XYZ file of C-alpha atoms in Angstrom:
678
model
C -2.886 20.242 33.512
C -1.983 21.164 29.857
C -0.147 24.469 30.299
C -0.762 25.252 26.629
C -4.605 25.668 27.407
C -3.911 28.422 30.073
C -2.981 31.942 29.333
C -2.879 35.177 31.118
C -6.104 37.159 30.841
C -6.053 40.541 29.508
C -6.316 43.300 32.137
C -10.034 44.151 32.401
C -10.719 47.671 31.582
C -13.142 49.592 34.051
C -16.575 49.383 33.180
C -18.252 52.616 32.399
C -21.476 53.832 31.515
C -23.082 57.081 30.160
C -25.912 58.961 32.286
C -27.443 62.007 30.752
C -24.429 62.603 28.652
C -21.810 62.041 31.465
C -19.441 59.080 31.116
C -18.580 57.720 34.415
C -17.460 54.201 35.829
C -19.891 52.062 37.382
C -17.607 51.132 40.351
C -14.321 51.956 41.914
C -12.603 48.789 43.436
C -9.516 48.544 45.855
C -7.665 45.427 45.916
C -4.532 44.383 47.732
C -4.802 47.104 50.195
C -2.970 47.185 53.772
C -4.238 48.502 57.091
C -3.025 52.078 58.184
C -2.454 53.076 54.555
C -4.401 55.309 52.402
C -5.048 54.491 48.803
C -6.349 56.913 46.400
C -8.217 56.139 43.112
C -9.552 58.826 40.558
C -13.119 58.880 39.538
C -13.156 60.304 35.940
C -16.334 62.078 34.625
C -16.688 63.277 31.063
C -19.160 65.434 29.376
C -20.122 63.603 26.075
C -23.024 66.058 25.197
C -23.062 69.274 23.482
C -24.043 71.553 26.393
C -22.570 72.310 29.697
C -23.633 69.911 32.306
C -24.304 71.121 35.937
C -24.095 68.625 38.920
C -23.254 68.192 42.445
C -22.270 65.321 44.507
C -22.685 64.030 48.131
C -19.630 62.384 49.952
C -19.677 58.839 50.893
C -21.677 58.009 54.171
C -18.737 55.988 55.861
C -15.694 57.407 57.218
C -13.456 54.934 55.135
C -14.189 56.550 51.961
C -13.883 60.348 51.552
C -13.176 62.850 48.920
C -12.672 66.614 48.580
C -15.213 69.034 49.827
C -18.216 68.745 47.705
C -18.842 71.732 45.410
C -20.853 72.306 42.218
C -19.404 70.950 39.074
C -19.643 72.591 35.535
C -18.441 70.496 32.565
C -18.168 71.950 29.223
C -18.797 69.792 26.275
C -15.817 67.262 25.895
C -14.153 68.276 29.311
C -13.143 65.663 31.800
C -13.128 65.943 35.549
C -11.060 64.016 37.807
C -12.416 63.407 41.326
C -9.871 61.756 43.868
C -11.506 59.091 46.199
C -9.445 58.080 49.179
C -9.759 54.745 51.002
C -8.467 54.440 54.628
C -8.938 50.904 55.968
C -9.060 50.351 59.795
C -9.978 46.710 59.870
C -9.143 43.472 57.845
C -12.589 43.218 56.264
C -14.417 44.184 53.147
C -15.912 47.798 52.783
C -18.811 49.107 50.664
C -20.136 52.741 49.926
C -21.494 54.810 47.285
C -20.988 58.276 45.846
C -24.060 60.071 44.773
C -24.286 62.613 41.983
C -27.366 64.963 41.459
C -28.338 66.601 38.121
C -31.408 68.343 36.995
C -32.622 65.247 35.326
C -32.183 62.990 38.541
C -29.642 61.344 40.654
C -26.992 58.420 40.055
C -24.286 56.928 42.112
C -20.952 55.072 41.752
C -20.206 52.048 43.847
C -17.151 52.133 45.972
C -15.833 48.659 47.040
C -12.766 47.473 48.898
C -12.324 43.747 48.939
C -10.033 41.139 50.748
C -7.938 38.647 48.622
C -10.190 35.694 47.669
C -10.588 32.767 45.364
C -12.883 33.524 42.485
C -13.290 31.456 39.296
C -15.854 32.174 36.576
C -17.331 30.174 33.727
C -20.323 30.420 31.341
C -23.441 28.861 32.692
C -24.049 26.623 29.735
C -22.358 25.012 26.889
C -23.924 23.564 23.828
C -21.923 20.956 21.875
C -22.337 20.273 18.019
C -24.874 17.527 17.064
C -22.869 14.335 16.832
C -23.397 10.807 15.096
C -23.575 8.028 17.518
C -20.174 6.478 17.968
C -18.489 9.693 16.707
C -16.856 12.451 18.982
C -17.910 16.088 19.199
C -16.089 18.716 21.073
C -16.459 22.310 22.332
C -14.291 24.776 24.350
C -15.118 27.304 27.243
C -12.828 29.429 29.449
C -12.501 29.064 33.080
C -11.246 32.504 34.347
C -9.434 33.272 37.631
C -10.882 36.606 38.759
C -9.738 36.374 42.186
C -6.645 37.521 43.977
C -5.034 34.126 44.857
C -3.709 31.209 42.977
C -6.625 28.719 42.677
C -6.706 25.034 42.238
C -9.714 23.421 40.654
C -11.299 20.096 39.990
C -14.064 19.258 37.522
C -16.768 16.699 38.422
C -18.818 15.549 35.523
C -20.714 12.307 34.376
C -20.615 10.328 31.151
C -20.616 10.338 28.149
C -18.924 13.808 28.605
C -15.206 14.246 29.107
C -13.470 17.381 30.240
C -9.846 18.172 29.804
C -8.097 19.285 31.886
C -10.018 17.911 34.878
C -7.629 19.546 37.360
C -5.471 22.492 37.331
C -4.000 25.587 39.067
C -4.851 29.084 37.672
C -2.825 32.209 38.837
C -4.676 35.498 39.464
C -5.775 36.936 36.100
C -5.265 33.614 34.183
C -7.467 31.830 31.952
C -7.769 28.177 31.069
C -9.584 26.747 28.078
C -11.484 23.666 28.918
C -12.243 21.020 26.290
C -15.479 19.116 26.544
C -15.994 16.066 24.454
C -18.796 13.608 24.102
C -19.125 10.178 22.309
C -22.910 9.388 22.415
C -23.956 5.920 22.858
C -27.535 6.533 21.830
C -29.590 8.840 19.595
C -30.850 11.011 22.497
C -30.440 14.521 23.880
C -27.912 14.706 26.684
C -27.867 17.238 29.448
C -25.484 16.936 32.274
C -24.421 19.533 34.891
C -20.650 19.760 35.387
C -19.274 21.235 38.752
C -15.896 22.960 39.168
C -14.730 22.818 42.827
C -12.090 25.500 43.866
C -10.990 27.530 46.744
C -9.824 26.518 50.443
C -10.530 22.870 50.796
C -12.471 22.814 47.621
C -15.544 24.247 49.282
C -16.397 26.832 46.403
C -18.070 25.685 43.216
C -19.121 26.843 39.785
C -21.607 24.966 37.709
C -21.921 24.663 33.892
C -24.674 23.018 31.999
C -23.516 20.732 29.256
C -25.855 19.964 26.387
C -25.359 17.592 23.380
C -27.520 15.634 20.789
C -26.759 12.178 19.676
C -27.991 11.228 16.257
C -27.981 7.980 14.216
C -25.324 8.137 11.202
C -26.492 7.668 7.578
C -24.214 7.098 4.610
C -25.525 6.709 1.084
C -23.326 4.229 -0.955
C -23.264 4.303 -4.638
C -20.842 3.171 -7.403
C -19.020 5.808 -9.365
C -18.833 5.496 -13.213
C -21.365 2.736 -13.340
C -20.912 -0.163 -15.937
C -23.835 -2.303 -17.306
C -22.691 -5.039 -15.204
C -22.938 -3.356 -11.935
C -26.010 -3.320 -9.717
C -26.607 -0.140 -7.784
C -30.291 -0.287 -7.015
C -31.371 1.179 -3.606
C -32.683 -1.428 -1.483
C -31.087 -4.398 -3.238
C -27.632 -6.035 -3.158
C -25.008 -3.635 -4.823
C -22.465 -5.351 -7.041
C -19.196 -3.767 -8.159
C -17.961 -5.604 -11.094
C -14.448 -5.119 -12.349
C -14.947 -7.166 -15.412
C -11.955 -8.929 -17.028
C -8.593 -8.022 -15.699
C -5.164 -9.150 -17.040
C -3.382 -11.463 -14.632
C -0.658 -9.645 -12.607
C -2.364 -6.378 -13.320
C -4.262 -4.085 -10.936
C -7.758 -2.510 -11.616
C -9.170 0.200 -9.612
C -12.706 1.245 -9.180
C -14.384 3.613 -6.723
C -17.373 3.948 -4.630
C -19.211 7.264 -3.530
C -19.998 7.723 0.128
C -22.544 10.515 0.596
C -23.290 12.148 3.908
C -26.897 13.734 3.907
C -26.607 14.903 7.417
C -25.395 18.098 9.157
C -22.815 16.367 11.148
C -19.609 14.273 10.330
C -20.413 10.534 9.902
C -17.349 8.353 10.569
C -17.008 5.010 8.896
C -15.002 1.769 8.562
C -14.665 -0.627 5.662
C -13.941 -4.307 6.178
C -13.216 -6.919 3.680
C -14.508 -10.496 4.146
C -11.906 -12.244 6.654
C -9.542 -14.280 4.507
C -8.730 -18.011 5.220
C -5.316 -19.364 4.631
C -6.584 -20.999 1.605
C -8.173 -17.852 0.051
C -6.164 -15.907 -2.305
C -6.513 -12.057 -1.497
C -7.222 -10.350 -4.712
C -9.587 -7.296 -3.689
C -8.332 -4.751 -1.419
C -9.394 -1.465 0.026
C -6.678 0.835 1.451
C -9.379 2.918 3.041
C -10.130 1.169 6.408
C -11.352 4.131 8.350
C -12.568 7.605 7.357
C -14.939 10.559 8.043
C -17.403 12.106 5.653
C -18.015 15.835 6.471
C -21.672 16.929 6.544
C -23.344 17.400 3.161
C -20.225 16.096 1.315
C -19.109 13.145 -0.690
C -16.101 10.809 -0.320
C -14.712 8.478 -2.897
C -13.092 5.284 -1.826
C -10.860 3.048 -4.186
C -11.273 -0.738 -4.494
C -8.633 -2.599 -6.051
C -8.577 -5.939 -7.956
C -5.131 -7.662 -8.476
C -5.908 -11.196 -9.876
C -3.119 -13.984 -9.841
C -5.145 -17.066 -10.956
C -6.002 -17.421 -14.785
C -9.690 -18.028 -15.758
C -11.184 -17.727 -12.467
C -14.323 -15.671 -11.353
C -13.594 -14.071 -7.889
C -16.258 -12.882 -5.742
C -15.829 -11.083 -2.272
C -17.858 -8.934 0.055
C -17.129 -5.331 1.088
C -18.730 -3.902 4.305
C -19.209 -0.107 4.701
C -20.125 0.497 8.292
C -21.181 3.989 9.610
C -20.455 4.653 13.258
C -23.040 3.753 16.019
C -26.207 2.066 15.200
C -26.492 2.719 11.731
C -26.976 -0.326 9.345
C -24.038 -1.276 7.267
C -24.010 -1.670 3.371
C -22.652 -4.776 2.047
C -20.995 -4.464 -1.517
C -20.454 -7.485 -3.603
C -17.271 -7.325 -5.604
C -16.698 -9.473 -8.602
C -13.683 -9.776 -10.981
C -12.526 -12.094 -13.704
C -8.946 -13.031 -14.533
C -7.616 -13.156 -18.136
C -4.095 -13.907 -19.202
C -2.137 -13.451 -22.359
C -3.588 -14.750 -25.590
C -0.509 -15.655 -27.601
C -0.690 -17.590 -30.813
C 1.798 -18.510 -33.735
C 1.267 -17.821 -37.257
C 1.589 -21.494 -38.064
C 2.013 -24.669 -36.013
C 4.409 -26.127 -38.672
C 7.301 -24.626 -40.441
C 8.253 -26.806 -43.458
C 11.749 -26.044 -44.793
C 11.302 -28.614 -47.570
C 14.717 -29.700 -48.766
C 18.186 -28.061 -48.273
C 21.367 -29.064 -49.688
C 24.069 -30.096 -47.210
C 26.077 -27.107 -45.874
C 23.305 -24.641 -46.853
C 20.992 -22.644 -44.534
C 17.227 -22.167 -44.926
C 15.424 -19.348 -43.078
C 11.622 -18.526 -42.770
C 9.762 -16.047 -40.797
C 7.050 -16.645 -38.319
C 5.221 -14.159 -36.291
C 4.128 -14.491 -32.636
C 1.122 -12.616 -31.606
C -0.470 -11.510 -28.360
C -4.236 -10.547 -28.833
C -4.811 -9.808 -25.268
C -3.964 -6.515 -23.481
C -1.943 -8.342 -20.881
C 1.847 -8.506 -21.246
C 3.188 -12.015 -22.165
C 6.533 -13.601 -21.716
C 7.659 -16.422 -23.883
C 10.515 -18.791 -24.413
C 10.973 -21.576 -26.891
C 12.377 -24.705 -25.136
C 15.353 -25.302 -27.687
C 19.127 -24.924 -27.599
C 19.644 -23.217 -30.847
C 23.413 -23.594 -30.866
C 23.244 -27.416 -30.867
C 20.305 -28.241 -32.995
C 19.994 -28.066 -36.773
C 16.848 -25.889 -36.149
C 17.107 -22.422 -34.506
C 14.539 -19.797 -33.557
C 15.552 -16.199 -32.999
C 14.719 -14.615 -30.586
C 14.389 -17.756 -28.608
C 12.671 -15.690 -25.735
C 11.152 -12.441 -25.290
C 8.194 -10.214 -24.054
C 5.148 -9.271 -25.905
C 3.059 -6.205 -24.773
C -0.608 -6.311 -25.226
C -2.055 -6.256 -28.718
C 1.553 -6.812 -30.287
C 3.239 -9.032 -32.670
C 6.771 -9.998 -33.142
C 8.537 -11.676 -36.167
C 10.545 -14.673 -35.349
C 13.243 -15.980 -37.580
C 13.290 -19.902 -37.960
C 16.486 -21.418 -39.669
C 17.417 -24.925 -40.805
C 21.034 -25.760 -41.255
C 21.456 -29.688 -41.407
C 24.604 -31.558 -40.684
C 23.769 -34.882 -42.365
C 21.707 -35.846 -45.458
C 18.511 -37.110 -43.534
C 15.198 -35.870 -42.763
C 14.749 -33.877 -39.615
C 11.854 -33.078 -37.440
C 11.598 -31.496 -33.944
C 8.497 -30.405 -32.052
C 9.361 -27.389 -29.902
C 7.290 -26.158 -27.135
C 6.910 -22.394 -26.613
C 6.334 -21.809 -22.920
C 4.359 -18.668 -22.015
C 3.867 -17.311 -18.640
C 0.128 -17.572 -17.514
C -0.880 -19.591 -20.573
C -0.634 -23.000 -21.770
C 2.287 -23.814 -24.029
C 2.169 -23.668 -27.697
C 3.914 -26.379 -29.929
C 5.773 -25.689 -33.287
C 6.736 -28.534 -35.629
C 9.939 -27.924 -37.408
C 10.516 -30.192 -40.521
C 13.229 -30.247 -43.282
C 15.083 -32.691 -45.464
C 18.765 -32.528 -46.174
C 20.086 -33.656 -49.565
C 23.767 -34.415 -50.626
C 25.155 -35.150 -53.942
C 25.044 -38.974 -53.090
C 22.241 -39.080 -50.645
C 18.623 -37.661 -51.323
C 16.198 -38.822 -48.819
C 12.488 -38.479 -49.568
C 11.140 -34.983 -48.502
C 9.257 -34.880 -45.391
C 6.037 -33.190 -45.328
C 3.360 -32.185 -42.795
C 1.034 -34.859 -44.197
C 3.718 -37.502 -42.830
C 3.227 -36.095 -39.380
C -0.456 -36.545 -39.617
C -0.261 -40.141 -40.756
C 2.287 -40.891 -37.993
C 0.256 -39.492 -35.079
C -2.782 -41.467 -36.515
C -0.730 -44.729 -36.557
C 0.668 -43.968 -33.003
C -3.073 -44.205 -31.860
C -3.569 -47.400 -33.783
C -0.431 -49.167 -32.456
C 1.464 -49.398 -35.556
C 4.529 -47.016 -34.938
C 6.744 -49.711 -33.399
C 6.848 -51.623 -36.654
C 9.518 -50.897 -39.414
C 8.262 -49.896 -42.812
C 9.074 -53.017 -44.439
C 6.877 -55.206 -42.165
C 4.089 -52.494 -42.548
C 4.532 -52.735 -46.365
C 4.227 -56.462 -46.218
C 1.083 -56.515 -43.994
C -0.385 -54.068 -46.457
C 0.209 -56.281 -49.422
C -1.197 -59.317 -47.630
C -4.291 -57.279 -46.666
C -3.679 -57.480 -43.067
C -3.710 -53.621 -42.990
C -5.657 -51.297 -45.263
C -5.666 -47.511 -45.964
C -8.396 -45.226 -44.632
C -9.743 -42.448 -46.539
C -6.849 -40.233 -45.534
C -4.260 -42.670 -46.366
C -3.306 -43.878 -43.021
C -2.913 -47.551 -42.214
C -5.537 -49.401 -40.206
C -6.751 -52.805 -39.149
C -9.303 -54.119 -41.735
C -11.531 -55.361 -38.962
C -11.760 -51.841 -37.662
C -13.074 -50.931 -41.027
C -15.866 -53.685 -40.972
C -16.993 -52.622 -37.583
C -19.399 -49.948 -36.736
C -16.911 -48.260 -34.360
C -14.689 -45.800 -36.360
C -11.065 -46.467 -36.320
C -9.113 -44.464 -33.550
C -7.927 -40.936 -34.471
C -5.414 -38.921 -32.716
C -6.886 -37.239 -29.791
C -6.692 -33.677 -28.682
C -4.119 -33.625 -26.055
C -4.081 -30.731 -23.569
C -0.960 -28.743 -23.925
C 0.311 -29.103 -20.333
C -0.263 -32.812 -20.468
C 1.754 -33.187 -23.783
C 4.482 -30.994 -22.253
C 4.899 -32.983 -19.217
C 4.083 -36.529 -20.234
C 6.593 -36.555 -23.070
C 8.169 -39.849 -22.478
C 11.417 -38.674 -21.131
C 10.464 -39.844 -17.600
C 8.365 -42.671 -16.407
C 5.105 -41.019 -17.656
C 4.135 -40.893 -21.345
C 0.999 -40.627 -23.445
C 2.146 -43.221 -25.890
C 4.994 -45.701 -25.694
C 8.197 -44.032 -26.992
C 9.994 -45.734 -29.784
C 13.409 -44.661 -28.466
C 14.696 -43.768 -24.962
C 18.120 -42.478 -23.636
C 19.539 -43.159 -20.228
C 20.326 -40.946 -18.578
C 18.707 -37.973 -20.303
C 20.867 -35.541 -18.067
C 24.524 -35.840 -17.264
C 26.524 -33.812 -14.865
C 30.336 -34.150 -15.126
C 30.818 -32.190 -11.943
C 33.838 -30.192 -11.263
C 36.836 -30.897 -13.592
C 39.877 -29.838 -11.972
C 42.174 -30.660 -15.028
C 44.641 -30.737 -16.620
C 43.200 -33.952 -18.173
C 39.812 -34.093 -19.654
C 37.241 -35.826 -17.494
C 36.457 -39.530 -18.157
C 33.676 -40.185 -20.752
C 30.275 -40.855 -19.333
C 28.303 -43.916 -20.747
C 24.933 -43.137 -22.240
C 22.548 -45.941 -23.375
C 20.228 -45.718 -26.257
C 17.361 -48.157 -26.295
C 15.507 -49.264 -29.273
C 11.877 -50.145 -28.431
C 10.913 -50.956 -31.787
C 10.865 -54.026 -33.884
C 13.212 -52.734 -36.540
C 16.965 -51.847 -36.712
C 17.488 -47.962 -36.348
C 20.355 -45.824 -37.439
C 21.121 -42.805 -35.160
C 22.970 -39.514 -36.357
C 24.159 -37.050 -33.677
C 24.355 -33.363 -34.502
C 27.663 -31.740 -33.419
C 29.002 -28.305 -33.596
C 32.512 -28.165 -34.176
C 33.416 -26.005 -31.036
C 30.964 -27.803 -28.781
C 32.664 -28.963 -25.549
C 30.359 -32.163 -25.494
C 30.110 -34.733 -28.083
C 28.876 -38.405 -28.481
C 30.850 -41.145 -29.982
C 30.308 -42.990 -32.223
C 28.618 -39.925 -34.241
C 26.526 -42.382 -36.157
C 25.700 -46.061 -35.204
C 23.035 -48.640 -35.643
C 20.836 -50.257 -32.717
C 19.147 -53.538 -33.284
C 15.423 -53.904 -32.512
C 14.545 -54.201 -28.923
C 18.186 -53.819 -27.854
C 20.373 -51.127 -26.333
C 23.623 -49.474 -27.529
C 26.234 -48.055 -25.252
C 27.666 -44.868 -26.318
C 30.291 -42.522 -24.809
C 29.711 -38.907 -23.914
C 32.874 -36.702 -23.740
C 33.483 -33.419 -22.234
C 36.457 -31.130 -23.042
C 36.222 -27.714 -21.555
C 37.904 -25.069 -23.703
C 38.431 -22.554 -20.919
C 38.837 -22.975 -17.177
C 36.576 -21.214 -14.455
C 33.515 -21.557 -16.704
C 30.260 -23.349 -16.367
C 29.023 -25.364 -19.469
C 25.519 -26.629 -20.198
C 24.338 -27.651 -23.725
C 21.542 -29.940 -25.101
C 22.758 -32.407 -27.732
C 20.641 -33.523 -30.517
C 20.296 -36.846 -32.522
C 18.082 -38.217 -35.508
C 17.195 -41.753 -35.871
C 15.914 -43.747 -38.955
C 14.982 -47.228 -39.535
C 17.953 -49.053 -41.070
C 15.679 -50.160 -43.911
C 15.000 -46.395 -44.731
C 18.773 -45.696 -44.784
C 19.313 -48.069 -47.647
C 16.177 -46.969 -49.429
C 16.099 -43.419 -50.115
C 12.694 -43.552 -52.348
C 9.596 -42.217 -50.942
C 7.222 -44.851 -49.502
C 3.730 -44.812 -48.332
C 3.089 -44.599 -44.707
C 6.154 -42.605 -43.637
C 5.779 -41.639 -40.024
C 7.498 -39.534 -37.464
C 7.653 -39.831 -33.748
C 8.848 -37.250 -31.101
C 10.974 -38.006 -28.045
C 12.049 -35.000 -25.818
C 14.524 -34.617 -23.101
C 13.470 -34.247 -19.507
C 13.355 -31.070 -17.582
C 16.673 -29.725 -16.253
C 17.622 -29.895 -12.694
C 18.805 -27.450 -10.034
C 17.119 -24.543 -11.285
C 18.116 -24.620 -15.057
C 15.449 -23.904 -17.676
C 13.665 -26.842 -18.916
C 15.036 -27.766 -22.308
C 13.584 -30.106 -24.968
C 15.551 -32.091 -27.394
C 13.359 -32.519 -30.421
C 13.164 -35.839 -31.951
C 11.740 -37.793 -34.771
C 11.195 -41.502 -35.408
C 9.355 -41.940 -38.546
C 8.701 -45.443 -39.554
C 10.553 -44.669 -42.849
C 11.995 -41.334 -41.558
C 14.660 -39.984 -39.124
C 14.061 -39.487 -35.552
C 15.946 -37.289 -33.078
C 16.934 -37.962 -29.568
C 18.342 -35.730 -27.066
C 20.622 -35.685 -23.938
C 21.523 -32.770 -21.910
C 25.084 -32.793 -20.660
C 26.214 -30.447 -17.931
C 29.867 -29.560 -17.165
C 31.717 -27.335 -14.652
C 35.530 -26.470 -14.906
C 37.568 -26.133 -11.684
C 40.876 -24.413 -12.200
C 43.527 -25.538 -9.906
C 46.246 -23.204 -8.625
C 47.127 -20.695 -6.082
C 43.472 -19.453 -5.744
C 40.985 -22.020 -6.738
C 37.639 -20.900 -8.447
C 34.818 -23.570 -8.396
C 31.556 -23.583 -9.741
C 28.824 -25.916 -8.401
C 25.306 -26.322 -9.324
C 24.413 -28.212 -6.262
C 21.642 -26.909 -3.963
């Protein structure tokens, strides 16, 4: 038994009554008496009226109760008279008698009772529990009092769906126990059950209490808080909670309103559609269970956290009141949007720059979405003639940032590099960087954006692998003609109804991954490098590591000249710095690594530009100058993917790239090694 529910009962005061202005006890009771001993109790009479009260009394009839010799009593207003009553028991039994008083108005008596020690528990005859929803729980309390003279054990006997706590216990004389009664109705009916409390010797005595409760079907009215035009909240039809478009990685919150029109609590639970292993959990409702008090409203939050771009997600939310009430199914819908990043221009033309000088142009990058965007340009600015500052960054929603693009050539050649701008949760953007370098003795024709357009058209038409002298000869011999845009084409294509092929729109992700640096390419690359990534491993010193051979393959039908970009303090370099490669031949080069400091990890991206040999000898501008790009492959072992921008115009230079990696291992008393292995 829970002892906290039991407590000593307050000492009961003697019950009194007022008869014709006289206040007197209803009964005098003797308890705990012993044989052979006299026990005296006082009977108090008090005049509550405003006149003198006259009365007389008759002594008790039995010889076990007696008092002083009867005599007339005069009580002035407010005066109290104490009349001693003596009890002298002769047997171990209960005694009863009466003491009678006579007045002019009539007679009244006071009961005299001497009781034996006994078990006696009392409780209310009935208990009404609050109205309760089916499936919910209602509770009520009542007191079980021990008004007997002995410690008494009790046991409750009851039937379902009622429960009583404690079901058993022990009450000391004068102690009271609070009994908790609960019910969880299974049907919407009126419940009436009689509970019996057995107590006393051998549990032969009993007290009954009538338990009453009413079960009622629960009801919840579900509506949408702060409705939007795309929501559907018509009673009797499918309800739709629409989150609209939410930025990827962000969390949107909406609320539904639960109203309880009844006079009782309504418990409820909320469940999302069970998820499969392949389904992305983007909707959530932290409130799985709850109770709506009678006549009140409760607001429940539903969250949408999308992670996949450009996807319309739909799910269902079930609000289920307790018991037999019908559930409400809420359809939740949300769209996922990502950043909307764009560049001010897709091509930066530095025109021409004198050797040794530096040209810089601003370029802004803008995020039109309210979703935060993270970007990074795939370029090693330290080892390239082109640079973009900052190379990476974060754009908050509706923000614009100014980039600084620079061109500082190292050879009097033309340069072109197509740089990918990688954006989290968005397809990459591409920026064409073109510039021409002049020296006092060498002034190549200036590369312009139109040349890039011509080249891309020629690439589709299969003309990019021919040197400009061969194309010029074919043009003079009418084997090639120029279309309306100035690009070369087969004259047979001009006569046929089918238009000449044009450069297609290539999806950004396809262009980024199918760049020709691996086995897959959209168009055959004019130049390839093997390997595209070199790892020198640990270099213990003191000698420089042995050079690594690099092979440059010319896939065109003309001789090319290659110029390597080299920073003076770069730990990697290629020799020879400039060289020729015959058509359809390969040239072996040597890649060197000289670490300037021990205990460091070095990784750079080398850059080279190539031109047809015939263009190196002819610096005048010729029609049909065309560039081609060649990018380095993705970095391994967790490094950020880098691109080595490149250009192979038919009459212009082309860049090729190789990414060398180097680790320095310092030997000595305590070795410190660097390894990029898994």
